[in-house]
Amino acid sequence: MIVQVWDYDATTADDLIGETKIDLENRFYSRHRATCGISKAYNEEGYNTWRDREKPKQILEQLCKRNNLSLPEYQDYYVKIGRKRFPFVDEQTEDDREERMALSVLHRWQDFPVCGCVLVPEHVERRPLFNTARPGLEQGKLELWIDMFQFGELPPKPAVDISPPVPEEYEIRVIVWNTEDVPLVDSQFLTGEKCSDIYVKGWILYDEYQKTDVHYNSLNGEGNFNWRFIFRVMYCKGERVMIVRRKTTFFARSETEDKLPCRLHLQVWDSDHFSPDDFLGAVTLDLARMPRGSPNSKTCTLSLLDPTLPTIDMFKVARIKAWWPFECSVNAGRYVQAGKVELEISILPAEEADEEPSGKGRDPPQNLPPPNRPDTSFSWFRNPWKAFRYIVCRYYKWRIIGFFVCVLIILLAACGIYAFPGYLVKRLLGA
């Protein structure tokens, strides 16, 4: 049997990538019984159902007959074939006990003297691909398995559906509530006080990234947002990956399918008006193996991202609210904490999400309340009156008052000096 792998082309002839050749006759007549691999366990139902036409007892009896051995005798704790005993210890129920005992003997058939040999175990082959146009150069590998059965030996079992599981559509809702301890990288124009104009950027696929509004003029690294991100993904629970279908080029006729881990990427930035925004920190959360987070901000540290700690599968938990740390690279391979973020993550099937929709940002339905930001949170360029009221008056109030008092005194003194000569002449003339 020859199995070939081709490259599909829409406008030109398809290209042969490589092929592998399998000697079926050699497998069929092999003494190692290569027609169907021996499974590690015997199950009559479930995803690991015994797929061979012959059960372990039948296989073992055929091996004994082929080698002129006495049929196996099944005792409580061993299987006896002639003078050879194969111990067996199993704490499971009595159902199919003899089948499991026979299977344990098949796995140890090489221990039988003279006629024993290793039987091929159940496995997935990984075969190299070759192309005659490039002799000696491997063109990749092909994973497969082959089962061979004689059609008239036993009634055929129903075919096993090996098609990949159908991915389901999910809606992922991420609410960014607050941030704390975000680095302060800017200085106020008049006061020189350190501050940052904070916003959070998030995506699962970067082409669909979303951003919060800006918390201006944060003086302590705290940001208040109450902002919702919404993402739609196709996710396969069995493989724990999301399915991304897209065209690689504009002229491609069909879509390619990629299997990627479902990861939520979040970044915190400092917004600037006349220069590029400053990157402050980031965190990446694998929703299938997600760190548990911290219930409060005080215990939220980089240790929460340790890969050795227990994780949760958000597609099973469905909802969580906690704090996670941002991190920033300062040297190659060295990270420091760059603030923390309070998130609420919900994952709903698409049908349920359509029945109870939510708006992005703070839009209805299920709109979020506006954040309770301090009075000092404003943009200098968009709110000049607030800048004068909360910055100039706050820090320079007494200086301004003192300046106007001095100006008034100087004006009064100037008026007195200006009027003094005329007043003096009138007194001298007796007017």
Coordinates of C-alpha atoms in Angstrom, one line a residue:
M1 CA 0.0 0.0 0.0
I2 CA 1.3 3.4 -1.0
V3 CA 0.1 6.5 0.9
Q4 CA 0.9 9.9 -0.7
V5 CA 0.7 13.4 0.6
W6 CA 0.1 16.2 -1.9
D7 CA 0.1 20.0 -2.0
Y8 CA -3.1 21.3 -3.4
D9 CA -2.9 24.2 -5.9
A10 CA -5.9 26.1 -7.2
T11 CA -4.5 27.2 -10.6
T12 CA -1.6 24.8 -11.4
A13 CA -1.1 21.1 -11.1
D14 CA -0.9 19.6 -7.6
D15 CA 2.6 18.9 -6.2
L16 CA 3.6 15.6 -4.7
I17 CA 5.2 16.2 -1.3
G18 CA 6.1 12.6 -0.4
E19 CA 4.9 9.0 -0.1
T20 CA 5.4 6.0 2.2
K21 CA 5.2 2.3 1.2
I22 CA 3.7 -0.3 3.5
D23 CA 4.2 -4.0 3.0
L24 CA 0.8 -5.4 3.9
E25 CA 1.7 -9.0 3.1
N26 CA 4.6 -9.0 5.4
R27 CA 2.4 -7.7 8.2
F28 CA -0.3 -10.2 7.6
Y29 CA 1.9 -13.3 7.8
S30 CA 4.2 -12.0 10.6
R31 CA 4.4 -14.2 13.7
H32 CA 4.2 -11.0 15.8
R33 CA 0.5 -10.5 14.8
A34 CA 0.9 -7.1 13.2
T35 CA -2.7 -7.1 11.8
C36 CA -4.1 -5.2 14.8
G37 CA -2.2 -3.9 17.8
I38 CA -2.8 -5.4 21.2
S39 CA -4.5 -2.7 23.4
K40 CA -3.1 -2.0 26.9
A41 CA -6.6 -2.4 28.5
Y42 CA -9.8 -4.3 27.7
N43 CA -12.9 -2.2 27.5
E44 CA -16.3 -3.0 26.0
E45 CA -17.5 0.6 25.9
G46 CA -16.3 4.1 26.0
Y47 CA -13.7 5.9 23.8
N48 CA -11.2 3.1 24.2
T49 CA -13.5 0.2 23.2
W50 CA -11.7 -3.0 22.1
R51 CA -11.5 -2.6 18.4
D52 CA -10.1 -6.0 17.3
R53 CA -12.5 -8.6 15.9
E54 CA -11.1 -11.2 18.1
K55 CA -11.2 -10.9 21.9
P56 CA -8.1 -11.6 24.0
K57 CA -9.3 -15.1 24.9
Q58 CA -9.8 -16.0 21.3
I59 CA -6.4 -14.6 20.3
L60 CA -4.7 -16.5 23.1
E61 CA -6.4 -19.8 22.2
Q62 CA -5.4 -19.3 18.5
L63 CA -1.7 -18.8 19.6
C64 CA -1.9 -22.0 21.7
K65 CA -3.4 -24.0 18.8
R66 CA -0.9 -22.7 16.3
N67 CA 2.0 -23.7 18.6
N68 CA 0.5 -27.1 19.6
L69 CA 0.0 -26.0 23.2
S70 CA -2.7 -26.9 25.7
L71 CA -5.5 -24.4 26.0
P72 CA -5.1 -21.8 28.8
E73 CA -6.6 -22.6 32.2
Y74 CA -7.9 -19.5 34.1
Q75 CA -7.4 -19.8 37.9
D76 CA -8.0 -17.1 40.6
Y77 CA -4.6 -15.5 40.5
Y78 CA -2.8 -16.9 37.4
V79 CA -3.3 -18.3 33.9
K80 CA -1.8 -21.7 33.2
I81 CA -0.7 -22.9 29.8
G82 CA 1.0 -26.2 29.9
R83 CA 3.6 -25.9 32.7
K84 CA 3.9 -22.2 32.4
R85 CA 2.0 -19.9 34.8
F86 CA 1.3 -16.3 34.3
P87 CA 0.5 -14.5 37.6
F88 CA -2.4 -12.0 37.5
V89 CA -3.5 -9.5 40.1
D90 CA -6.5 -7.3 39.4
E91 CA -8.6 -5.4 42.0
Q92 CA -11.4 -4.6 39.5
T93 CA -14.8 -6.2 39.3
E94 CA -15.3 -9.8 38.1
D95 CA -16.8 -8.6 34.8
D96 CA -14.6 -9.7 31.9
R97 CA -12.0 -10.9 34.3
E98 CA -10.9 -13.8 32.0
E99 CA -10.6 -11.4 29.1
R100 CA -8.3 -9.1 31.1
M101 CA -6.3 -12.2 32.3
A102 CA -5.8 -13.3 28.7
L103 CA -4.8 -9.8 27.7
S104 CA -2.1 -9.8 30.4
V105 CA -0.7 -13.0 29.0
L106 CA -0.6 -11.6 25.5
H107 CA 1.5 -8.7 26.7
R108 CA 3.9 -11.2 28.2
W109 CA 3.8 -13.8 25.4
Q110 CA 7.5 -13.3 24.8
D111 CA 8.2 -14.9 28.2
F112 CA 6.8 -18.2 27.0
P113 CA 9.7 -20.6 26.2
V114 CA 10.6 -21.6 22.7
C115 CA 7.6 -20.3 20.8
G116 CA 7.1 -17.0 22.6
C117 CA 7.6 -13.7 20.8
V118 CA 6.6 -10.0 21.3
L119 CA 3.2 -9.2 19.9
V120 CA 2.8 -5.8 18.3
P121 CA 1.2 -3.4 20.8
E122 CA -1.4 -0.8 20.0
H123 CA 0.4 2.3 18.7
V124 CA 0.3 5.1 16.1
E125 CA 2.9 4.8 13.4
R126 CA 5.0 7.7 12.5
R127 CA 6.3 7.0 9.0
P128 CA 8.8 9.2 7.0
L129 CA 7.8 10.5 3.6
F130 CA 10.1 10.4 0.6
N131 CA 10.0 11.8 -2.9
T132 CA 11.9 10.3 -5.8
A133 CA 12.7 13.8 -7.0
R134 CA 14.7 14.3 -3.9
P135 CA 16.3 11.0 -3.1
G136 CA 17.5 10.5 0.5
L137 CA 15.8 13.6 1.8
E138 CA 12.9 13.1 4.2
Q139 CA 9.9 15.2 3.3
G140 CA 8.1 15.1 6.6
K141 CA 6.2 12.4 8.6
L142 CA 2.8 10.8 8.4
E143 CA 1.0 9.5 11.5
L144 CA -1.4 6.6 11.0
W145 CA -2.4 3.1 12.0
I146 CA -3.4 0.1 10.0
D147 CA -5.8 -2.7 11.0
M148 CA -6.2 -5.8 8.8
F149 CA -9.0 -8.4 9.2
Q150 CA -10.1 -11.4 7.2
F151 CA -13.5 -10.6 6.0
G152 CA -15.1 -14.1 6.6
E153 CA -13.6 -14.9 10.0
L154 CA -16.0 -13.1 12.2
P155 CA -19.0 -10.7 11.7
P156 CA -17.5 -7.3 11.2
K157 CA -18.0 -4.8 14.0
P158 CA -19.5 -1.4 13.2
A159 CA -17.1 1.2 11.9
V160 CA -15.5 3.4 14.5
D161 CA -16.0 7.1 13.8
I162 CA -12.5 8.7 13.9
S163 CA -13.6 12.1 12.6
P164 CA -12.2 14.9 14.7
P165 CA -14.7 16.3 17.3
V166 CA -16.8 19.2 16.1
P167 CA -15.6 22.5 17.7
E168 CA -18.2 24.6 19.5
E169 CA -18.6 28.3 19.4
Y170 CA -18.1 30.2 22.6
E171 CA -18.3 33.8 23.7
I172 CA -15.6 35.0 26.1
R173 CA -16.5 38.1 28.2
V174 CA -13.7 39.8 30.0
I175 CA -14.5 42.7 32.4
V176 CA -11.5 44.9 33.3
W177 CA -12.5 46.4 36.7
N178 CA -9.4 48.0 38.2
T179 CA -5.6 48.1 38.1
E180 CA -3.2 48.9 40.9
D181 CA 0.6 49.6 41.3
V182 CA 1.0 50.3 37.6
P183 CA 4.4 52.1 37.0
L184 CA 4.3 55.9 36.7
V185 CA 6.4 56.9 33.7
D186 CA 5.3 60.5 33.0
S187 CA 5.7 63.8 34.9
Q188 CA 3.0 66.5 35.1
F189 CA 3.8 69.7 33.1
L190 CA 3.6 72.2 36.0
T191 CA 4.2 70.2 39.2
G192 CA 6.7 67.5 38.0
E193 CA 4.7 64.9 39.9
K194 CA 4.9 61.3 38.5
C195 CA 1.8 60.0 36.8
S196 CA 0.5 57.7 34.1
D197 CA -2.4 57.8 31.7
I198 CA -3.5 54.2 31.9
Y199 CA -5.4 52.0 29.5
V200 CA -5.6 48.2 29.0
K201 CA -5.4 46.4 25.7
G202 CA -6.6 42.8 25.2
W203 CA -7.0 40.2 22.5
I204 CA -7.2 36.5 21.8
L205 CA -6.4 36.9 18.1
Y206 CA -4.4 40.1 17.6
D207 CA -6.4 41.2 14.6
E208 CA -9.4 41.6 16.9
Y209 CA -7.8 43.4 19.8
Q210 CA -9.8 45.8 22.0
K211 CA -8.9 48.7 24.3
T212 CA -10.4 50.3 27.4
D213 CA -10.8 54.1 27.7
V214 CA -8.0 56.0 29.3
H215 CA -7.7 56.7 33.1
Y216 CA -5.9 60.0 32.9
N217 CA -3.5 61.4 35.4
S218 CA -3.2 58.4 37.7
L219 CA -0.9 59.5 40.6
N220 CA -0.6 56.1 42.4
G221 CA -0.8 53.5 39.6
E222 CA -4.5 52.9 40.2
G223 CA -6.8 52.7 37.2
N224 CA -10.6 52.3 37.2
F225 CA -12.3 51.1 34.0
N226 CA -15.4 48.9 34.4
W227 CA -14.9 47.9 30.7
R228 CA -16.0 44.7 28.9
F229 CA -14.1 42.9 26.2
I230 CA -16.1 40.4 24.1
F231 CA -14.5 37.7 21.9
R232 CA -16.0 34.8 19.9
V233 CA -13.9 31.6 19.4
M234 CA -14.4 28.1 18.0
Y235 CA -13.1 25.8 20.7
C236 CA -12.6 22.0 20.8
K237 CA -12.8 20.7 24.3
G238 CA -11.4 17.3 23.5
E239 CA -8.1 18.7 22.2
R240 CA -8.2 21.9 24.3
V241 CA -7.4 24.1 21.4
M242 CA -9.3 26.8 19.4
I243 CA -9.9 26.4 15.7
V244 CA -9.0 29.4 13.5
R245 CA -10.1 29.3 9.9
R246 CA -8.8 32.0 7.6
K247 CA -7.5 32.5 4.1
T248 CA -3.7 32.7 3.8
T249 CA -3.8 35.0 0.8
F250 CA -6.4 37.2 -0.9
F251 CA -6.6 34.8 -3.9
A252 CA -6.9 31.6 -1.9
R253 CA -10.0 29.7 -2.7
S254 CA -10.3 27.8 0.5
E255 CA -9.5 28.5 4.2
T256 CA -6.7 27.0 6.2
E257 CA -7.4 25.7 9.6
D258 CA -5.0 26.3 12.5
K259 CA -5.3 24.8 16.0
L260 CA -4.0 27.3 18.6
P261 CA -4.1 27.4 22.4
C262 CA -6.9 29.7 23.6
R263 CA -4.9 32.4 25.3
L264 CA -6.1 35.8 26.6
H265 CA -3.4 38.5 26.1
L266 CA -3.6 41.6 28.2
Q267 CA -1.3 44.6 28.2
V268 CA -1.3 47.9 30.2
W269 CA -0.1 51.0 28.4
D270 CA 0.5 54.7 29.1
S271 CA -1.3 57.0 26.7
D272 CA 0.6 59.9 25.1
H273 CA -0.7 62.6 22.9
F274 CA 2.4 63.5 20.8
S275 CA 4.6 60.4 21.1
P276 CA 4.1 56.7 20.9
D277 CA 2.3 55.1 23.8
D278 CA 4.6 53.6 26.5
F279 CA 4.3 49.8 27.2
L280 CA 4.1 49.1 30.9
G281 CA 3.4 45.4 31.4
A282 CA 1.6 42.3 30.1
V283 CA 0.0 39.0 31.2
T284 CA -1.0 36.0 29.1
L285 CA -3.6 33.6 30.5
D286 CA -4.1 30.2 28.9
L287 CA -7.9 29.7 29.5
A288 CA -7.6 25.9 29.4
R289 CA -4.8 25.9 32.0
M290 CA -5.3 29.2 33.8
P291 CA -3.7 30.3 37.0
R292 CA -6.2 30.6 39.8
G293 CA -5.5 34.3 40.6
S294 CA -5.7 36.1 43.9
P295 CA -9.0 37.1 45.7
N296 CA -7.4 40.4 46.7
S297 CA -4.8 42.8 45.4
K298 CA -2.4 42.5 48.4
T299 CA -1.5 38.9 47.7
C300 CA -1.3 39.3 43.9
T301 CA 2.4 38.7 43.0
L302 CA 4.3 37.1 40.1
S303 CA 4.3 33.8 42.0
L304 CA 0.7 33.3 40.8
L305 CA 2.1 32.7 37.3
D306 CA 4.3 29.8 38.4
P307 CA 3.6 27.0 35.9
T308 CA 4.0 24.3 38.6
L309 CA 1.0 25.6 40.6
P310 CA -2.5 24.0 40.1
T311 CA -4.5 25.5 37.2
I312 CA -8.2 25.6 36.2
D313 CA -10.0 25.0 32.9
M314 CA -12.2 28.1 32.3
F315 CA -14.3 26.1 29.8
K316 CA -15.4 24.0 32.7
V317 CA -15.4 26.6 35.5
A318 CA -17.2 29.1 33.2
R319 CA -16.7 32.2 35.5
I320 CA -14.0 33.6 37.7
K321 CA -13.2 37.0 39.3
A322 CA -9.7 37.6 40.7
W323 CA -6.5 39.6 40.5
W324 CA -3.6 38.8 38.2
P325 CA -0.2 40.4 38.0
F326 CA 1.3 42.2 35.0
E327 CA 4.9 41.5 34.3
C328 CA 7.6 43.4 32.3
S329 CA 11.0 42.2 31.1
V330 CA 13.9 44.2 32.3
N331 CA 16.7 41.9 31.2
A332 CA 16.9 38.8 29.1
G333 CA 14.8 36.2 30.9
R334 CA 14.3 38.4 34.0
Y335 CA 10.8 39.7 34.8
V336 CA 9.5 42.2 37.4
Q337 CA 6.0 42.9 38.4
A338 CA 4.4 45.9 36.6
G339 CA 1.1 46.3 38.4
K340 CA -1.9 44.1 38.8
V341 CA -5.3 43.9 37.2
E342 CA -8.8 42.8 38.5
L343 CA -10.6 40.8 35.9
E344 CA -13.9 39.0 35.7
I345 CA -13.9 36.3 33.0
S346 CA -17.0 34.5 31.8
I347 CA -17.2 31.9 29.0
L348 CA -20.7 31.0 27.6
P349 CA -21.8 28.8 24.7
A350 CA -22.8 30.9 21.7
E351 CA -26.5 30.0 22.0
E352 CA -26.6 31.1 25.6
A353 CA -24.7 34.3 24.8
D354 CA -27.2 35.1 22.1
E355 CA -30.1 34.7 24.5
E356 CA -28.4 37.0 27.1
P357 CA -26.3 39.5 25.1
S358 CA -23.9 42.0 26.5
G359 CA -22.4 45.1 25.1
K360 CA -18.8 46.0 24.6
G361 CA -17.2 48.6 26.8
R362 CA -20.1 50.0 29.0
D363 CA -22.7 49.8 26.2
P364 CA -26.1 48.1 26.8
P365 CA -27.4 45.4 27.2
Q366 CA -26.1 44.6 30.7
N367 CA -24.2 47.9 30.6
L368 CA -21.6 48.5 33.3
P369 CA -21.7 51.5 35.6
P370 CA -19.1 54.3 34.9
P371 CA -16.0 54.0 37.1
N372 CA -15.6 56.0 40.2
R373 CA -12.5 57.9 39.3
P374 CA -10.9 60.7 41.3
D375 CA -11.4 64.3 40.4
T376 CA -7.8 64.6 39.3
S377 CA -8.4 62.1 36.4
F378 CA -8.7 64.2 33.3
S379 CA -6.8 65.2 30.2
W380 CA -4.9 68.5 30.1
F381 CA -5.8 69.1 26.5
R382 CA -9.5 68.1 26.7
N383 CA -10.3 69.8 30.0
P384 CA -8.2 72.9 30.5
W385 CA -10.6 74.3 33.1
K386 CA -10.1 71.2 35.2
A387 CA -6.4 71.5 34.8
F388 CA -6.5 75.0 36.1
R389 CA -8.9 74.1 38.9
Y390 CA -7.3 70.9 40.3
I391 CA -3.6 71.4 39.4
V392 CA -2.9 75.1 39.2
C393 CA -5.2 76.1 42.1
R394 CA -4.2 73.1 44.2
Y395 CA -0.5 73.6 44.1
Y396 CA -0.1 77.3 43.4
K397 CA -3.2 78.8 45.2
W398 CA -1.3 80.7 47.9
R399 CA 1.4 81.8 45.4
I400 CA -1.3 83.2 43.1
I401 CA -3.0 84.9 46.0
G402 CA 0.3 86.3 47.3
F403 CA 1.1 87.5 43.7
F404 CA -2.2 89.4 43.4
V405 CA -1.8 90.9 46.9
C406 CA 1.7 92.1 45.9
V407 CA 0.4 93.5 42.6
L408 CA -2.4 95.4 44.5
I409 CA 0.1 96.8 47.0
I410 CA 2.4 97.9 44.2
L411 CA -0.5 99.6 42.3
L412 CA -1.6 101.4 45.5
A413 CA 1.9 102.6 46.1
A414 CA 2.3 103.7 42.5
C415 CA -1.0 105.7 42.7
G416 CA 0.2 107.3 46.0
I417 CA 3.5 108.3 44.5
Y418 CA 1.8 109.6 41.4
A419 CA -0.7 111.7 43.4
F420 CA 1.8 113.0 46.1
P421 CA 3.3 116.0 44.1
G422 CA 0.0 117.5 43.3
Y423 CA -1.3 117.1 46.8
L424 CA 1.9 118.8 48.1
V425 CA 1.6 121.8 45.8
K426 CA -1.9 122.4 46.9
R427 CA -0.9 122.4 50.6
L428 CA 1.9 124.9 49.9
L429 CA -0.4 127.3 48.0
G430 CA -3.0 127.0 50.7
A431 CA -5.6 125.6 48.3

